[in-house]
Structures are given as structure tokens and as C-alpha cells.
Coordinates of C-alpha atoms in Angstrom, one line a residue:
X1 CA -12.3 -47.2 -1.0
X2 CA -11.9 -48.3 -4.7
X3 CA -8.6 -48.1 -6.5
X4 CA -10.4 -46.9 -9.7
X5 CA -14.1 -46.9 -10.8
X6 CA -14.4 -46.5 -15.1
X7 CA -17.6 -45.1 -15.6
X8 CA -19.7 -43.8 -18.7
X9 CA -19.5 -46.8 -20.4
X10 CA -20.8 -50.0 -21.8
X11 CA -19.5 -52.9 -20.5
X12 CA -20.3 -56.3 -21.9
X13 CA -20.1 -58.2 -19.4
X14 CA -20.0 -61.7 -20.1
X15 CA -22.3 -62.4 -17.3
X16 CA -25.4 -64.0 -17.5
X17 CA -26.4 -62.4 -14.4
X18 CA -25.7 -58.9 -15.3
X19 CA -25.2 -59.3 -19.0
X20 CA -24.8 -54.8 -19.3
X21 CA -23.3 -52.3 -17.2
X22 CA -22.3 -49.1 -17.0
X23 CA -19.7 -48.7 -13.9
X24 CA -17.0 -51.0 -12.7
X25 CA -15.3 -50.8 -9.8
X26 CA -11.6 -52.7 -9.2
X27 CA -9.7 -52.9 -5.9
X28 CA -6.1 -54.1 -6.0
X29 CA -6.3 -55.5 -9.4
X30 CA -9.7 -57.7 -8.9
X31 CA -13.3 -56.6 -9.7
X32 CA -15.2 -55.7 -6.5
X33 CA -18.5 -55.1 -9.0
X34 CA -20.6 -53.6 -11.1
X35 CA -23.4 -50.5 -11.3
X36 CA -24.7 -50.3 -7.9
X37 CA -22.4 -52.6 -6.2
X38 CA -20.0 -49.7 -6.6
X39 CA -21.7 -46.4 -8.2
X40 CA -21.9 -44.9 -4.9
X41 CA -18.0 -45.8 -3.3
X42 CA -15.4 -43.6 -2.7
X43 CA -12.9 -44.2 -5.5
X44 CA -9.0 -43.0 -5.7
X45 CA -9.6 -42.2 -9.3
X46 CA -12.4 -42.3 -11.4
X47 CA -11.8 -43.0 -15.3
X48 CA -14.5 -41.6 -17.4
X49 CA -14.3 -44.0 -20.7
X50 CA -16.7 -41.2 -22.7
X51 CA -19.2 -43.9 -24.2
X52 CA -16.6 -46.6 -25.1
X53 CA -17.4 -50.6 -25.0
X54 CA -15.6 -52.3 -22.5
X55 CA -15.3 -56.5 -22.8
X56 CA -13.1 -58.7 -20.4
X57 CA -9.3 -58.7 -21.9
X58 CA -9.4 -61.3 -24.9
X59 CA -7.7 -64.4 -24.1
X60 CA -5.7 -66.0 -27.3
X61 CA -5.4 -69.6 -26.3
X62 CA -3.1 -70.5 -28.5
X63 CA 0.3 -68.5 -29.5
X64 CA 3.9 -68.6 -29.5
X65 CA 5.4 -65.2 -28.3
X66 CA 9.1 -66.3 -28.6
X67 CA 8.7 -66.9 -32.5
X68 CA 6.6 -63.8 -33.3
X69 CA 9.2 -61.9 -31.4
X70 CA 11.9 -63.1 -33.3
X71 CA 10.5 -63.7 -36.4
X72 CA 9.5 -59.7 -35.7
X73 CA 13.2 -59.1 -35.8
X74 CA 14.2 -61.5 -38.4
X75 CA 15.1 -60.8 -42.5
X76 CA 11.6 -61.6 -44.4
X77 CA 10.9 -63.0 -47.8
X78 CA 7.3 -61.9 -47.3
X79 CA 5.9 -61.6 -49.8
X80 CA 8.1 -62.1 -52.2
X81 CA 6.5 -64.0 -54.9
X82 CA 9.5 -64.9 -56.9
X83 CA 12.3 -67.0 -56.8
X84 CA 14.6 -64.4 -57.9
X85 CA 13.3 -62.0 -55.6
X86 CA 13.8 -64.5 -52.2
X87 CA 17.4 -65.2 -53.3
X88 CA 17.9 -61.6 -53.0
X89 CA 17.0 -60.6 -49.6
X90 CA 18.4 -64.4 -48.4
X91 CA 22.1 -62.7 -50.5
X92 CA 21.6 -59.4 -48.3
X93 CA 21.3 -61.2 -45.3
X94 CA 24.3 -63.1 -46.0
X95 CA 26.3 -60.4 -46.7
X96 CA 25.8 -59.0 -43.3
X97 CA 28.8 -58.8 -41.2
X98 CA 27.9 -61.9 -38.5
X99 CA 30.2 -63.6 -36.1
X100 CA 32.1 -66.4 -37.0
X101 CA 30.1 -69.2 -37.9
X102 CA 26.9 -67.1 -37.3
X103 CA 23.7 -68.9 -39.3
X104 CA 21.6 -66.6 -42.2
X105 CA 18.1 -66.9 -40.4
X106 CA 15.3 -65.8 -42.6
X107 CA 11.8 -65.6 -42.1
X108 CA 8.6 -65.5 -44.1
X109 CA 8.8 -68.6 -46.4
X110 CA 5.9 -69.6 -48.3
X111 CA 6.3 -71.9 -51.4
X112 CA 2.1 -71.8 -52.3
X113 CA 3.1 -68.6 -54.9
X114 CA 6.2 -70.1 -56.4
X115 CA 4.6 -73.0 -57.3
X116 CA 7.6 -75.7 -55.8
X117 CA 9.7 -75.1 -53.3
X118 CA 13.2 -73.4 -53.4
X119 CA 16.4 -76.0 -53.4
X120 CA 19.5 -76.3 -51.4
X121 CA 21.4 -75.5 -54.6
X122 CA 19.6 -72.3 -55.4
X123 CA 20.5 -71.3 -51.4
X124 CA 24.1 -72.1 -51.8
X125 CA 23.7 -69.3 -54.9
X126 CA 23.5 -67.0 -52.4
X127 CA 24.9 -67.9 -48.6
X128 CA 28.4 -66.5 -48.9
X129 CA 29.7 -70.1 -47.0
X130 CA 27.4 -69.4 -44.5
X131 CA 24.6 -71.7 -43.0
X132 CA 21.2 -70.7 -44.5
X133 CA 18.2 -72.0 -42.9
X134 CA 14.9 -70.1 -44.7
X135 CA 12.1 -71.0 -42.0
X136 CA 8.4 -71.5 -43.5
X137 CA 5.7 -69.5 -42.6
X138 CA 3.7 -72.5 -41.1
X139 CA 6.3 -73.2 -38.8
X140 CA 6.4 -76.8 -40.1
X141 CA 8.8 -76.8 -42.4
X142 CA 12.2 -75.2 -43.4
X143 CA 14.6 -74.6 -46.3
X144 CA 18.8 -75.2 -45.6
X145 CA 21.6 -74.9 -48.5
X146 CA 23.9 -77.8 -48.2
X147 CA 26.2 -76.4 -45.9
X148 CA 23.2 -77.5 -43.1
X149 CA 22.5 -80.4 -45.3
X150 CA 26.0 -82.2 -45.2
X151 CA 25.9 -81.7 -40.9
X152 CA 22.3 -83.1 -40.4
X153 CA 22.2 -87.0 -39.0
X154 CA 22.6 -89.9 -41.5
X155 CA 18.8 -90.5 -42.6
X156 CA 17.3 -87.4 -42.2
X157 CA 15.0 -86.6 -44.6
X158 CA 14.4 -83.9 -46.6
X159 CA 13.3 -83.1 -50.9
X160 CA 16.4 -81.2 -52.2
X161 CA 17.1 -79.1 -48.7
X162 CA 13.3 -79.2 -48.1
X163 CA 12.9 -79.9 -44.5
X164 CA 9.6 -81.1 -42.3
X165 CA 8.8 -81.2 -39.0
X166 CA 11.2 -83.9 -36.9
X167 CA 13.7 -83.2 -40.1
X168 CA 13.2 -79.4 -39.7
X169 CA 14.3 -79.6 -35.7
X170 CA 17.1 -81.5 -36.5
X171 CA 18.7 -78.8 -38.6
X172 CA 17.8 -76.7 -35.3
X173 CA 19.6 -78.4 -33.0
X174 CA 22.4 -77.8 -35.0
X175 CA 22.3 -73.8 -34.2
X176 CA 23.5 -72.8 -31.5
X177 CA 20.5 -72.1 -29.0
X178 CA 18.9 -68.7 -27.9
X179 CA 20.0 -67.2 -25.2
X180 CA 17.6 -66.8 -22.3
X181 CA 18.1 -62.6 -22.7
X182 CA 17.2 -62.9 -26.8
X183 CA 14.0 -65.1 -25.9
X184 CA 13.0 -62.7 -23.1
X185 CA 13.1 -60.1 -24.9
X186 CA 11.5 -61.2 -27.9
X187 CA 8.6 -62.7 -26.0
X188 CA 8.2 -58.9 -23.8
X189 CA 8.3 -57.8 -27.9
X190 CA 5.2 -59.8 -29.1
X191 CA 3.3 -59.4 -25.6
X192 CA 3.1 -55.8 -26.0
X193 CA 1.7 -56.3 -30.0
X194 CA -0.9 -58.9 -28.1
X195 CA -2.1 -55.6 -25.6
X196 CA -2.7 -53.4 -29.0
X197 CA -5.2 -56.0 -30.1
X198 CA -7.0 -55.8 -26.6
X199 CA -5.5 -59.3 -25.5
X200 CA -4.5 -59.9 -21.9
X201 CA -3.7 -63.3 -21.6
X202 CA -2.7 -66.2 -23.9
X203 CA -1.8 -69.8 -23.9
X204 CA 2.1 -70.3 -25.3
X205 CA 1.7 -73.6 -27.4
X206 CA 4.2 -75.5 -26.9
X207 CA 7.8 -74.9 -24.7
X208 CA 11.0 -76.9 -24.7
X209 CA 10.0 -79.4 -27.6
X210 CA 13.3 -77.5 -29.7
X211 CA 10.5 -76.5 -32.7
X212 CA 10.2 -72.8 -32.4
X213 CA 11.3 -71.3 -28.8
X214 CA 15.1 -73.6 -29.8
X215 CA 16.3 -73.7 -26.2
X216 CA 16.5 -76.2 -23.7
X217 CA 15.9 -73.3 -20.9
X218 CA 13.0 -71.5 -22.3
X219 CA 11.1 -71.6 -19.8
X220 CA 13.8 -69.3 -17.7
X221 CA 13.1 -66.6 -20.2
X222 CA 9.5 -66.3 -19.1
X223 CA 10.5 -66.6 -15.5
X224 CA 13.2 -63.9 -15.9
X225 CA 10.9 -61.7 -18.0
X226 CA 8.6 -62.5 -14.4
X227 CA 11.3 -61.8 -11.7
X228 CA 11.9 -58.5 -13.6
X229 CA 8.2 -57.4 -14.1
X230 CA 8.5 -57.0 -17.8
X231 CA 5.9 -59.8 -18.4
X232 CA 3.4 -57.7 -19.8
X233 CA 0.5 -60.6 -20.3
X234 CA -0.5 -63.1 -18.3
X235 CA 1.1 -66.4 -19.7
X236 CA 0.2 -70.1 -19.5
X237 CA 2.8 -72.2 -20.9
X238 CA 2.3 -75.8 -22.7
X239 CA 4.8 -78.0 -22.4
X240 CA 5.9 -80.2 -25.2
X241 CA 4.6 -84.0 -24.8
X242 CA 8.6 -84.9 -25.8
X243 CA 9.8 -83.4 -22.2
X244 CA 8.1 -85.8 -20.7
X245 CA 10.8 -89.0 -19.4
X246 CA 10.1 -92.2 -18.0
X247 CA 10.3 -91.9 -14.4
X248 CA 9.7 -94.7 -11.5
X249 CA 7.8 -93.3 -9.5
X250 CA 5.3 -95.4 -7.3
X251 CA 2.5 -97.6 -9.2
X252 CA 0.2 -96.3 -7.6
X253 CA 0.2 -93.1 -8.9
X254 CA -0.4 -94.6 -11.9
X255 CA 2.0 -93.3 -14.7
X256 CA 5.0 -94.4 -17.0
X257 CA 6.0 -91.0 -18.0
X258 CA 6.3 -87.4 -16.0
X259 CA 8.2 -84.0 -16.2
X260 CA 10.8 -83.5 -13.8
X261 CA 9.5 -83.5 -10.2
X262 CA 6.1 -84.4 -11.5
X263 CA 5.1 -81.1 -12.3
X264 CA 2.1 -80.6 -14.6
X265 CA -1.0 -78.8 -15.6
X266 CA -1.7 -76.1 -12.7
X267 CA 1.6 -74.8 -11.3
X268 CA 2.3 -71.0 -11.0
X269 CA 0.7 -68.1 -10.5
X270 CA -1.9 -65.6 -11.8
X271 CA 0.8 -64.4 -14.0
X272 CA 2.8 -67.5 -15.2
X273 CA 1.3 -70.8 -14.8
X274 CA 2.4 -74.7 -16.7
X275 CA -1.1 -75.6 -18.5
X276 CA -1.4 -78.4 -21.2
X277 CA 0.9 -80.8 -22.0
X278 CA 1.2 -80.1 -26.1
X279 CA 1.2 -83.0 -28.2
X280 CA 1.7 -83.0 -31.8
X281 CA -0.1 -85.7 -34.2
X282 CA 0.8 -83.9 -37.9
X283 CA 1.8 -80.8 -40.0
X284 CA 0.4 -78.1 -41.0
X285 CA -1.9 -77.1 -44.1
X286 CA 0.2 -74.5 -46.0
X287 CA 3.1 -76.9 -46.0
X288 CA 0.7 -79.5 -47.1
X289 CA 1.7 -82.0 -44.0
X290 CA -1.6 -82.1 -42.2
X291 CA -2.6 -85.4 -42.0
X292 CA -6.2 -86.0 -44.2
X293 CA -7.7 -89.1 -44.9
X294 CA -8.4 -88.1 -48.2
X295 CA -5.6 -86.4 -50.9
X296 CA -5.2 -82.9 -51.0
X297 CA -6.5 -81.9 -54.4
X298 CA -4.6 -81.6 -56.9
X299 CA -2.0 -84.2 -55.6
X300 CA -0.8 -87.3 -56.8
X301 CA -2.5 -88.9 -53.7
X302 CA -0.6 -87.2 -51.0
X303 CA -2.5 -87.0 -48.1
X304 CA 0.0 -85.6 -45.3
X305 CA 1.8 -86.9 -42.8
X306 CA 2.2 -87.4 -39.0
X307 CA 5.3 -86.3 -37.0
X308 CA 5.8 -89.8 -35.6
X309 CA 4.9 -93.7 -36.1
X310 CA 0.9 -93.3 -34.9
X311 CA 1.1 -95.9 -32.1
X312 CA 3.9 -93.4 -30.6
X313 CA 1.8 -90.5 -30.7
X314 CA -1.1 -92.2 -29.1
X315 CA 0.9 -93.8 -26.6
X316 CA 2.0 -90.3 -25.7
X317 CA -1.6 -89.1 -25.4
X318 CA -2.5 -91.5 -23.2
X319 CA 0.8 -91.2 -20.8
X320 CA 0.5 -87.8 -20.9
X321 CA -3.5 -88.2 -19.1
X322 CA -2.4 -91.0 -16.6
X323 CA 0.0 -88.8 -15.5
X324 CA -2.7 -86.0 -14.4
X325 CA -2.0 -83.2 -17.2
X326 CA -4.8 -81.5 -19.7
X327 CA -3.6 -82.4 -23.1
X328 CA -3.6 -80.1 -26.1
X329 CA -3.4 -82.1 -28.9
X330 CA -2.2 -80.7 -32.3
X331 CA -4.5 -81.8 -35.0
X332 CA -5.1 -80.4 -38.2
X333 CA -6.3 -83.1 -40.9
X334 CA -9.1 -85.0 -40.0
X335 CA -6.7 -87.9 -39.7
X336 CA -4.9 -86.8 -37.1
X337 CA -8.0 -85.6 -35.4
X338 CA -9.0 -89.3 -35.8
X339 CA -5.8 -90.6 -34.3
X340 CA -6.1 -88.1 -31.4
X341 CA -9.4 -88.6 -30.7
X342 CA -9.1 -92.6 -30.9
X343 CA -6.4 -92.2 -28.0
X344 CA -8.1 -89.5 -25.7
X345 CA -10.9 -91.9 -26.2
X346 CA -8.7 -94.7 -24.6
X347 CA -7.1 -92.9 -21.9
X348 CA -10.5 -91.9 -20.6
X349 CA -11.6 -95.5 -20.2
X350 CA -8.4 -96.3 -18.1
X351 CA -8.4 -94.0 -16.0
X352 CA -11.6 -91.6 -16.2
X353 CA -10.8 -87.9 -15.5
X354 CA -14.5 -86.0 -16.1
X355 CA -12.9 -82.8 -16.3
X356 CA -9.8 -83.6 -17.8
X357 CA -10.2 -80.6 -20.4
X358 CA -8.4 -82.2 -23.0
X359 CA -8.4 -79.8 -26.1
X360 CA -7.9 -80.5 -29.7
X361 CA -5.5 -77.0 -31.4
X362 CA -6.6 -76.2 -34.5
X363 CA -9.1 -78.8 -35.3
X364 CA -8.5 -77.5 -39.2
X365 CA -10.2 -80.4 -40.9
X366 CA -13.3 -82.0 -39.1
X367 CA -15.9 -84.0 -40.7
X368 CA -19.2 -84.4 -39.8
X369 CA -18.9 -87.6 -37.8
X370 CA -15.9 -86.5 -35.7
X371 CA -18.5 -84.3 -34.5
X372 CA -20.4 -86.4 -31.5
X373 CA -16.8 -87.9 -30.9
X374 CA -15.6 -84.7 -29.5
X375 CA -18.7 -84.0 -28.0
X376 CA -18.7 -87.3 -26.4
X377 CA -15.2 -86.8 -24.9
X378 CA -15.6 -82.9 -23.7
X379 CA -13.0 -82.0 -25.8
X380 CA -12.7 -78.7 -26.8
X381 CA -11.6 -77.1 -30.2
X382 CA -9.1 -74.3 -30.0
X383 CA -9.5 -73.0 -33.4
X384 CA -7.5 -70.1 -35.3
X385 CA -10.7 -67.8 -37.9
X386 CA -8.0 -65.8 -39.1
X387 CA -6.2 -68.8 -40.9
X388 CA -9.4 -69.1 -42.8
X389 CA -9.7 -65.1 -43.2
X390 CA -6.0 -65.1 -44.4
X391 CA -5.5 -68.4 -46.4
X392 CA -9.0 -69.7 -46.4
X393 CA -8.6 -69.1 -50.6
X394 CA -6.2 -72.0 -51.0
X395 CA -7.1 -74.0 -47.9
X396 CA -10.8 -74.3 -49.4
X397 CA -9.3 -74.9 -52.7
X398 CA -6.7 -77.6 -51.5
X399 CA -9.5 -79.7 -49.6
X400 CA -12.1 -78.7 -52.5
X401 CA -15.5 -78.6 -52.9
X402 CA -16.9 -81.9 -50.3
X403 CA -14.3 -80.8 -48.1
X404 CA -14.2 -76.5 -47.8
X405 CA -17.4 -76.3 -45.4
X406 CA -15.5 -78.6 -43.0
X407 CA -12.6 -76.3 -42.4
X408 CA -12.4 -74.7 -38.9
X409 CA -15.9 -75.0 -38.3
X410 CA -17.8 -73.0 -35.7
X411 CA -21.4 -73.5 -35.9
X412 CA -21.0 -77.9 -36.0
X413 CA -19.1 -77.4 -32.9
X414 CA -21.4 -76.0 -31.1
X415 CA -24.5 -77.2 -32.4
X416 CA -23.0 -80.4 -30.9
X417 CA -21.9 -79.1 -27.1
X418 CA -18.9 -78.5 -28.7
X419 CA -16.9 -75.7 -26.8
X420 CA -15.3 -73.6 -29.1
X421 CA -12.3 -71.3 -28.3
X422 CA -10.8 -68.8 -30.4
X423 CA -7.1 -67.9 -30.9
X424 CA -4.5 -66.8 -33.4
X425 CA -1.3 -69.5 -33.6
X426 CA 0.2 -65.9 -33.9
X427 CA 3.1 -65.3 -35.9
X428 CA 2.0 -67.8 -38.6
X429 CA -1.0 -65.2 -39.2
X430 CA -3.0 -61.9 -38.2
X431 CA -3.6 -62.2 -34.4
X432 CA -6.4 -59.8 -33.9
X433 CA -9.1 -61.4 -32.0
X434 CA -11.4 -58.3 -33.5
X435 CA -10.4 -59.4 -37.0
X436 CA -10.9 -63.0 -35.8
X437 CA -14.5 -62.7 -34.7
X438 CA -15.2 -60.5 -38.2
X439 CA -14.7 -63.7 -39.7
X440 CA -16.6 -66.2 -37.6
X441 CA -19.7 -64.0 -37.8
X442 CA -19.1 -63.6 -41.4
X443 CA -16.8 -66.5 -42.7
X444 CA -15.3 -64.5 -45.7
X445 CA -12.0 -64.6 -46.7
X446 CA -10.0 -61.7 -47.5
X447 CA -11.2 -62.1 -51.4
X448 CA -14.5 -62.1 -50.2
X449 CA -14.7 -66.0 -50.9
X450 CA -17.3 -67.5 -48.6
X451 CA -16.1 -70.6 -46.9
X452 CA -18.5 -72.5 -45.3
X453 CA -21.1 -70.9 -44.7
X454 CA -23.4 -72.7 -42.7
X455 CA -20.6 -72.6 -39.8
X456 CA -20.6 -68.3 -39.0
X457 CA -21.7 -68.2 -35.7
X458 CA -23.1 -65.2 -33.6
X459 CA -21.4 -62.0 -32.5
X460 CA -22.1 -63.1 -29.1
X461 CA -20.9 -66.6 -29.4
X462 CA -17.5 -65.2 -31.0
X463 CA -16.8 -62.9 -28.4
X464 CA -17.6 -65.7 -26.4
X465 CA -15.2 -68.0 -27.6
X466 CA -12.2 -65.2 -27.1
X467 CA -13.4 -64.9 -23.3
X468 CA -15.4 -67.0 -21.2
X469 CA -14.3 -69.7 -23.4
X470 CA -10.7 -69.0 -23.4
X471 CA -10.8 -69.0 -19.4
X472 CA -12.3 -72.5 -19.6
X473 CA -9.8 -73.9 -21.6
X474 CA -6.9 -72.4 -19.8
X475 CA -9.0 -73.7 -16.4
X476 CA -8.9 -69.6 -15.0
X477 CA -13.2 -69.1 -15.3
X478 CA -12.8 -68.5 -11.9
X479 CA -10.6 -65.3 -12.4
X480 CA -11.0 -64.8 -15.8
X481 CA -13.5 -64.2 -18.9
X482 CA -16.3 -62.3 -17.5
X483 CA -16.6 -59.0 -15.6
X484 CA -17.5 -59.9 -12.9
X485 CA -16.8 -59.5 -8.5
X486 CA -14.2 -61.5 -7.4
X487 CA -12.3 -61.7 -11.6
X488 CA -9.2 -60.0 -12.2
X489 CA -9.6 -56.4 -13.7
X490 CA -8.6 -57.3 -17.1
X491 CA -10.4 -55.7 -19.7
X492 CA -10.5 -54.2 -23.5
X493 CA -11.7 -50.8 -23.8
X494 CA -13.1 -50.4 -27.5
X495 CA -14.3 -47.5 -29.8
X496 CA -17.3 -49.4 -30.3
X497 CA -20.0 -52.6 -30.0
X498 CA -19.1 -55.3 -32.3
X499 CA -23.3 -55.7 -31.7
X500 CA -24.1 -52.4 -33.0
X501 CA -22.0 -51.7 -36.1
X502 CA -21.8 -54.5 -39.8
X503 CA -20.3 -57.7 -39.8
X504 CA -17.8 -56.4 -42.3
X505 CA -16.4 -53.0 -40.0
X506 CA -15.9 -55.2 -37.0
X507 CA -12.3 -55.9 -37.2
X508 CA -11.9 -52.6 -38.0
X509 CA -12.6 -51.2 -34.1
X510 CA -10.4 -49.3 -32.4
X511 CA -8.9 -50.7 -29.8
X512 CA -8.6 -47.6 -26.9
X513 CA -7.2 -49.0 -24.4
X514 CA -6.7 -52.8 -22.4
X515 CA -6.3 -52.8 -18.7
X516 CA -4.4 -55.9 -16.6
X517 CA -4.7 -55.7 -13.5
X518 CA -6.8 -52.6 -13.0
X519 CA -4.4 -50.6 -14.9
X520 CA -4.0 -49.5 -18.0
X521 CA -1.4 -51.5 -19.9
X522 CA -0.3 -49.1 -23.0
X523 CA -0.4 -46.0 -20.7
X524 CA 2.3 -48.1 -18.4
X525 CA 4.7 -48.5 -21.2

């Protein structure tokens, strides 16, 4: 007997073999089949889904829960647009009563409408004594007062309290951490806004590096969240390439540098599992520290930066694949994706792993002869559409004209065997996969600004980069992605066929209902 069979609907299967259906039957949380596989079987309960679409659950390959959760619960200078106007809601927060010692956290920073970036002086205006750190949008890049300023490390760099990626985590380790009960239940916070947008699973980019989660334990909060059965997504965690230590283990297994008890890529369970090792080569585009071989215009010359000495960062990469893990490499300019490139391509000749499934996050800047290299190397591109959809305006007009139709390509990827894979680096922007696929099939940015054009790709091979392509680079195709006998019952129930209604109105689909597990995760609430 079934647990449940949802019929009266249109399920998209993505399955070649039965691309359409119309029943589904599930049994203990795993799909037993489709149509007449399961029409005719007793069932506990039958759900009668009145017409709806039905897709497997999206999969966002690429997020980080613990910041969206906080951030969620954090003061916001979004989006203030004047200076003024920041240094009032930073005052406010500061006048909050706060234990002793207690830092001003504020979210939402974003310089690109101001022009220049706030100071440390214009922060001490306002901080009351207090430690003010004013985190950027990006997640690259923060703003402290000189209370911060006069504790960080001799040499530290920064532009008048201006503070970049390894200089931005060293004013972090100077905060106290979060506990284990504040990450859990800010992670549990952003899951649940992940199952509103029909998502079911993600990829958490990056654990333990101290940039965003700020805890030396985070990966207890997940595991606490798990012991309690309050993790409401399934969850594969990256950990960050600086956990790994040099370890002597034997030569012949073959590498210099492992995580503690040589775990790696592959351990857990269908709910919580350790994936890629994360690795980062550069910045980030709205603070203007993604590495580009060419300026950003408008600049006098400054073409970004990478978060360490090069040679580090590719010795990293290749330590990281002697050691046995996937790597997801953090590359936005076309730099960076040269440098990480470069080293995958060495760490494949000395050891050769065929299925390695190295992936390249973000992949913001690509040009056309990068193209074959990643093809070459079966690297896939986890991209973010709604960073384009949100910020595409300034992005295009930052890289200008020779550059714009090179940003977050879709189409050049896979016109070259490229496999693409969606997701939504959520908090930094919107993380609706819906919204998302709008904007590879169209390529339009809010304003309406087309930005490269030639890259929209199909309604089909969006949807498939949010599922069967999101299961591939998380390495779960063989319980997730498709709807299909034997794949976990995870599934978005929507109010209509992103096939059958314009480009423009497909963000805009309700999302009814999204099932983990066979059951229906909102209703369970």
C-alpha cells in the first residue's frame, strides 16, 4: 500500500523516460512511480493537487543559511541611499540597551549609491563607545569605527575603516562567536523561507572558514538542528579550504593536507552530508574585489584582488584534490577563474580523478576562451541569474560594453558541455529559483536592461539547471532531481507551467505547496 498518491496533476518530471505524468505514488518518503506504475494501488491518502504543476523540489546549490538567518534578524541600512540616513539607523542601534561590551551589528551595506564608502570617523559619530561593524551586502567587505580599528592586528589593512575579505575576518574574530543555539536557529529561520520558494535542498557554501557562519563549531548547529528534527531542508555542507591542516598520514595515500580524521566530500546522510571543499580565489563584484584581468570601468586601473598570494590559493586547490574532496572554487573575475582553472588543470594531471566534479561558484566573469577550458576539465559552473536580475545594471556597466555579454553566461556554457547549475548565494540577493529561471530564459534586469543576450537559455534547460543539475553537482542524481522510482519524494507543487505562461510572469508563480520526504513541508509547520 502507498503512503500517499497526488493525483490530477501535471508533473514535469525530469525524466527522459517519462518526461509527463499525471499520478505519483511515494512510499516511506521515496517515489515508488509514476501513472500506471501506481494509478491502480491502494493508497493511505490520496492528495488531489486540482490541475497544479508539480517539478522535483529545486535544489539551490549554493547558499549560506546561517547569514540569511541572521542577517534576517539584524538592523538594516537597506536601502538607505544616504549617508545621513545610514548613520541614523547605525545611532538607533547603538542606542539599544546591549550587554556589556555587546558589538552594534548592522546589515545591508552597500556603498554603489553613496558613491564612496562610509569612514571609521563618520561611525564613531554615532556608536555611543560601542564596537560598530556595518557588514556589506556582498559579504566581502565590512565597515568598523575605530573602536574595532585600534584592536585589529598590526598590518591589517583597511581604507579609513573600510575592511576586505582576510581584513574583514579579522575584525570578526574579534567578536565574540555565535553560539551554536543562535546559528541553529537562524539557519531553521532561512530554511523555512527556502521551502516558500519551492526549494528542498541546498548546498551551504562554505562552513568553519570564520567569514560568515563566525564560529569555530558551526557545524554542531546543523547537527543539533538534525538531532532535534528541526532541519527543515536537506543540507550539504562545504567546508572551507582553510580547515584543512597538514597531517602525516601515510604517502601513500597521497596527500599533504586533510580535515580532521580525513573526512571529506561524501559523509552523512540523506539529510546532512560534508560536500565540497570551498575555496576562495577573490572578492566579489559589488565591492569591486573580483579579480578581472582587465579594470573595472571607470577606475583608475583597479582590477580587484585575490584573498591570498596566488601560488597559495592554487596550492590549496591542488591539496584539496589529492586529498579526495570535490572542490568548489570561488571565482568571480575572469582572473580568478583563470587562476582556478590553471590549478584544477594541474591537480588533474597528478593525480587524475575523471569524476572529480570540481565546480567553479559563481563563474561571474567568463570570457570566451575560458570556455573549452572548463569544458575540458568537467568543471561545472554554479552560477547565481538573480545577481544579474538584481544588480545586472551596474555589473554590465562596471565591466562595460566588451565585457557585459560575458557575465554569468548560460547559453556559452552549455553550448560548450558546460553543465550549468543554478543557485542564489542567498542572502546577498533574491533567492527564488522561479525568479531565477525568469531571468535565464529572458536575461533582463529589473530595469528591463538586456544583458547578454545571446546567453538566455530555454525554459527547460533553466529548470534543468535548478534540478537534475543541482543533484549532479551535489553528487545525489541518484536520489535527487528527477521524479522518478527509487528518488526521494521531494517535490514543488506550482499554480502553473513555467512552459505555458510568458517569459516575463514566470517568477511570478505561486508556489502551492513543496513536499520533503512525501510530506508536505509548510502544512508540517
Amino acid at each position: 500500500m502507498l503512503c500517499t498518491r497526488l493525483t490530477n496533476a501535471r508533473f514535469l518530471t525530469m525524466d527522459p523516460r517519462h518526461p509527463v505524468a499525471h499520478d505519483l505514488g511515494i512510499w516511506r518518503g521515496r517515489i515508488i512511480g509514476v501513472d500506471e506504475a501506481v494509478t491502480s494501488l491502494p493508497a493511505r491518502r490520496v492528495v488531489d493537487l486540482g490541475g497544479a504543476t508539480v517539478l522535483p523540489g529545486f535544489i539551490d546549490s549554493h547558499v549560506h543559511l546561517a547569514w540569511a538567518g541572521l542577517k534576517a534578524g539584524t538592523p538594516s541600512v537597506a536601502p538607505c541611499e544616504r549617508i545621513e540616513d545610514i548613520l541614523a539607523v547605525v545611532d538607533a542601534a547603538a542606542r539599544r540597551p546591549a550587554p556589556a561590551g555587546a558589538w552594534v551589528e548592522v546589515a545591508g551595506y552597500d556603498q554603489r549609491a553613496l558613491g564612496r564608502h562610509l569612514t571609521a570617523a563618520e561611525l564613531d559619530r554615532v556608536s555611543h563607545g560601542r564596537k560598530v561593524f556595518l557588514m556589506h551586502d556582498s559579504g566581502h567587505a565590512c565597515v568598523v569605527n575605530t573602536a574595532v580599528l585600534e584592536l585589529l592586528p598590526d598590518g591589517t589593512p583597511h581604507e579609513d575603516g573600510f575592511l576586505a575579505e582576510s581584513a574583514m575576518t579579522a575584525a570578526r574574530r574579534l567578536r565574540l562567536p555565535y553560539s551554536q543555539e543562535e546559528l541553529a536557529d537562524a539557519i531553521e529561520k532561512a530554511a523555512r523561507a527556502c521551502h516558500d520558494e519551492g526549494v528542498t535542498a541546498c548546498a551551504e557554501a562554505g562552513i568553519g572558514g570564520g567569514l560568515l557562519g563566525h564560529s569555530p563549531v558551526e557545524l554542531g548547529a546543523y547537527q543539533l538542528l538534525r538531532d532535534r528534527g528541526r532541519l527543515p531542508l536537506r543540507v550539504q555542507l562545504m567546508a572551507s579550504g582553510d580547515t584543512l591542516r597538514p597531517r602525516a598520514a601515510h604517502p601513500d595515500d597521497g596527500f599533504p593536507r586533510a580535515l580532521d580524521l580525513g573526512l571529506r566530500t561524501g559523509f552523512g546522510d540523506d539529510w546532512l552530508s560534508l560536500g565540497a571543499l570551498k575555496i576562495f580565489t577573490d572578492g566579489g563584484m559589488m565591492a569591486r574585489t573580483a579579480a578581472l584581468t582587465s579594470p573595472y570601468e571607470g577606475t583608475a586601473g583597479d582590477t580587484g584582488r585575490f584573498q591570498d598570494e596566488p601560488e597559495r590559493i592554487a596550492a590549496l586547490i591542488v591539496d584539496g584534490h589529492l586529498a579526495g574532496w570535490q572542490l568548489a572554487v570561488h571565482a568571480i573575475g575572469d582572473r580568478a577563474a583563470d587562476l582556478a582553472l590553471d590549478a584544477l588543470e594541474r591537480a588533474q594531471r597528478l593525480r587524475p580523478r575523471p569524476d572529480a566534479r570540481h565546480r567553479v561558484e559563481h563563474a561571474g566573469l567568463v570570457r570566451p576562451d575560458q570556455l573549452p577550458r572548463f569544458a575540458a576539465l568537467g568543471v561545472s559552473a554554479v552560477v547565481q541569474p538573480n545577481f544579474l536580475r538584481s544588480f545586472g545594471d551596474d555589473y554590465a556597466t562596471v565591466m562595460g560594453e566588451g565585457r557585459a555579454d560575458w557575465l554569468y553566461r548560460g547559453r556559452g556554457f552549455l553550448d560548450h558541455g558546460v553543465e550549468l547549475v543554478g543557485s542564489s548565494d542567498r542572502p546577498v540577493t533574491d533567492g527564488s529559483p522561479l525568479r531565477a529561471i525568469q531571468f535565464m530564459v529572458e536575461r533582463l534586469s529589473l530595469s528591463g536592461r538586456s544583458i547578454g543576450p545571446d546567453e538566455a537559455v530555454t525554459v527547460d534547460e533553466a529548470l534543468r539547471a535548478y534540478t537534475v543539475a543541482g543533484a549532479r553537482a551535489c553528487r545525489w542524481e541518484d536520489a535527487a532531481g528527477a521524479l522518478a522510482a527509487g528518488k526521494r519524494a521531494d517535490l514543488v507543487v506550482l499554480g502553473d507551467d513555467p512552459h505555458r505562461v510568458d517569459p516575463s510572469r514566470i517568477g511570478d508563480i505561486q508556489v502551492l505547496a513543496t513536499y520533503v520526504d512525501g510530506r508536505d513541508a509548510r502544512a508540517d509547520r
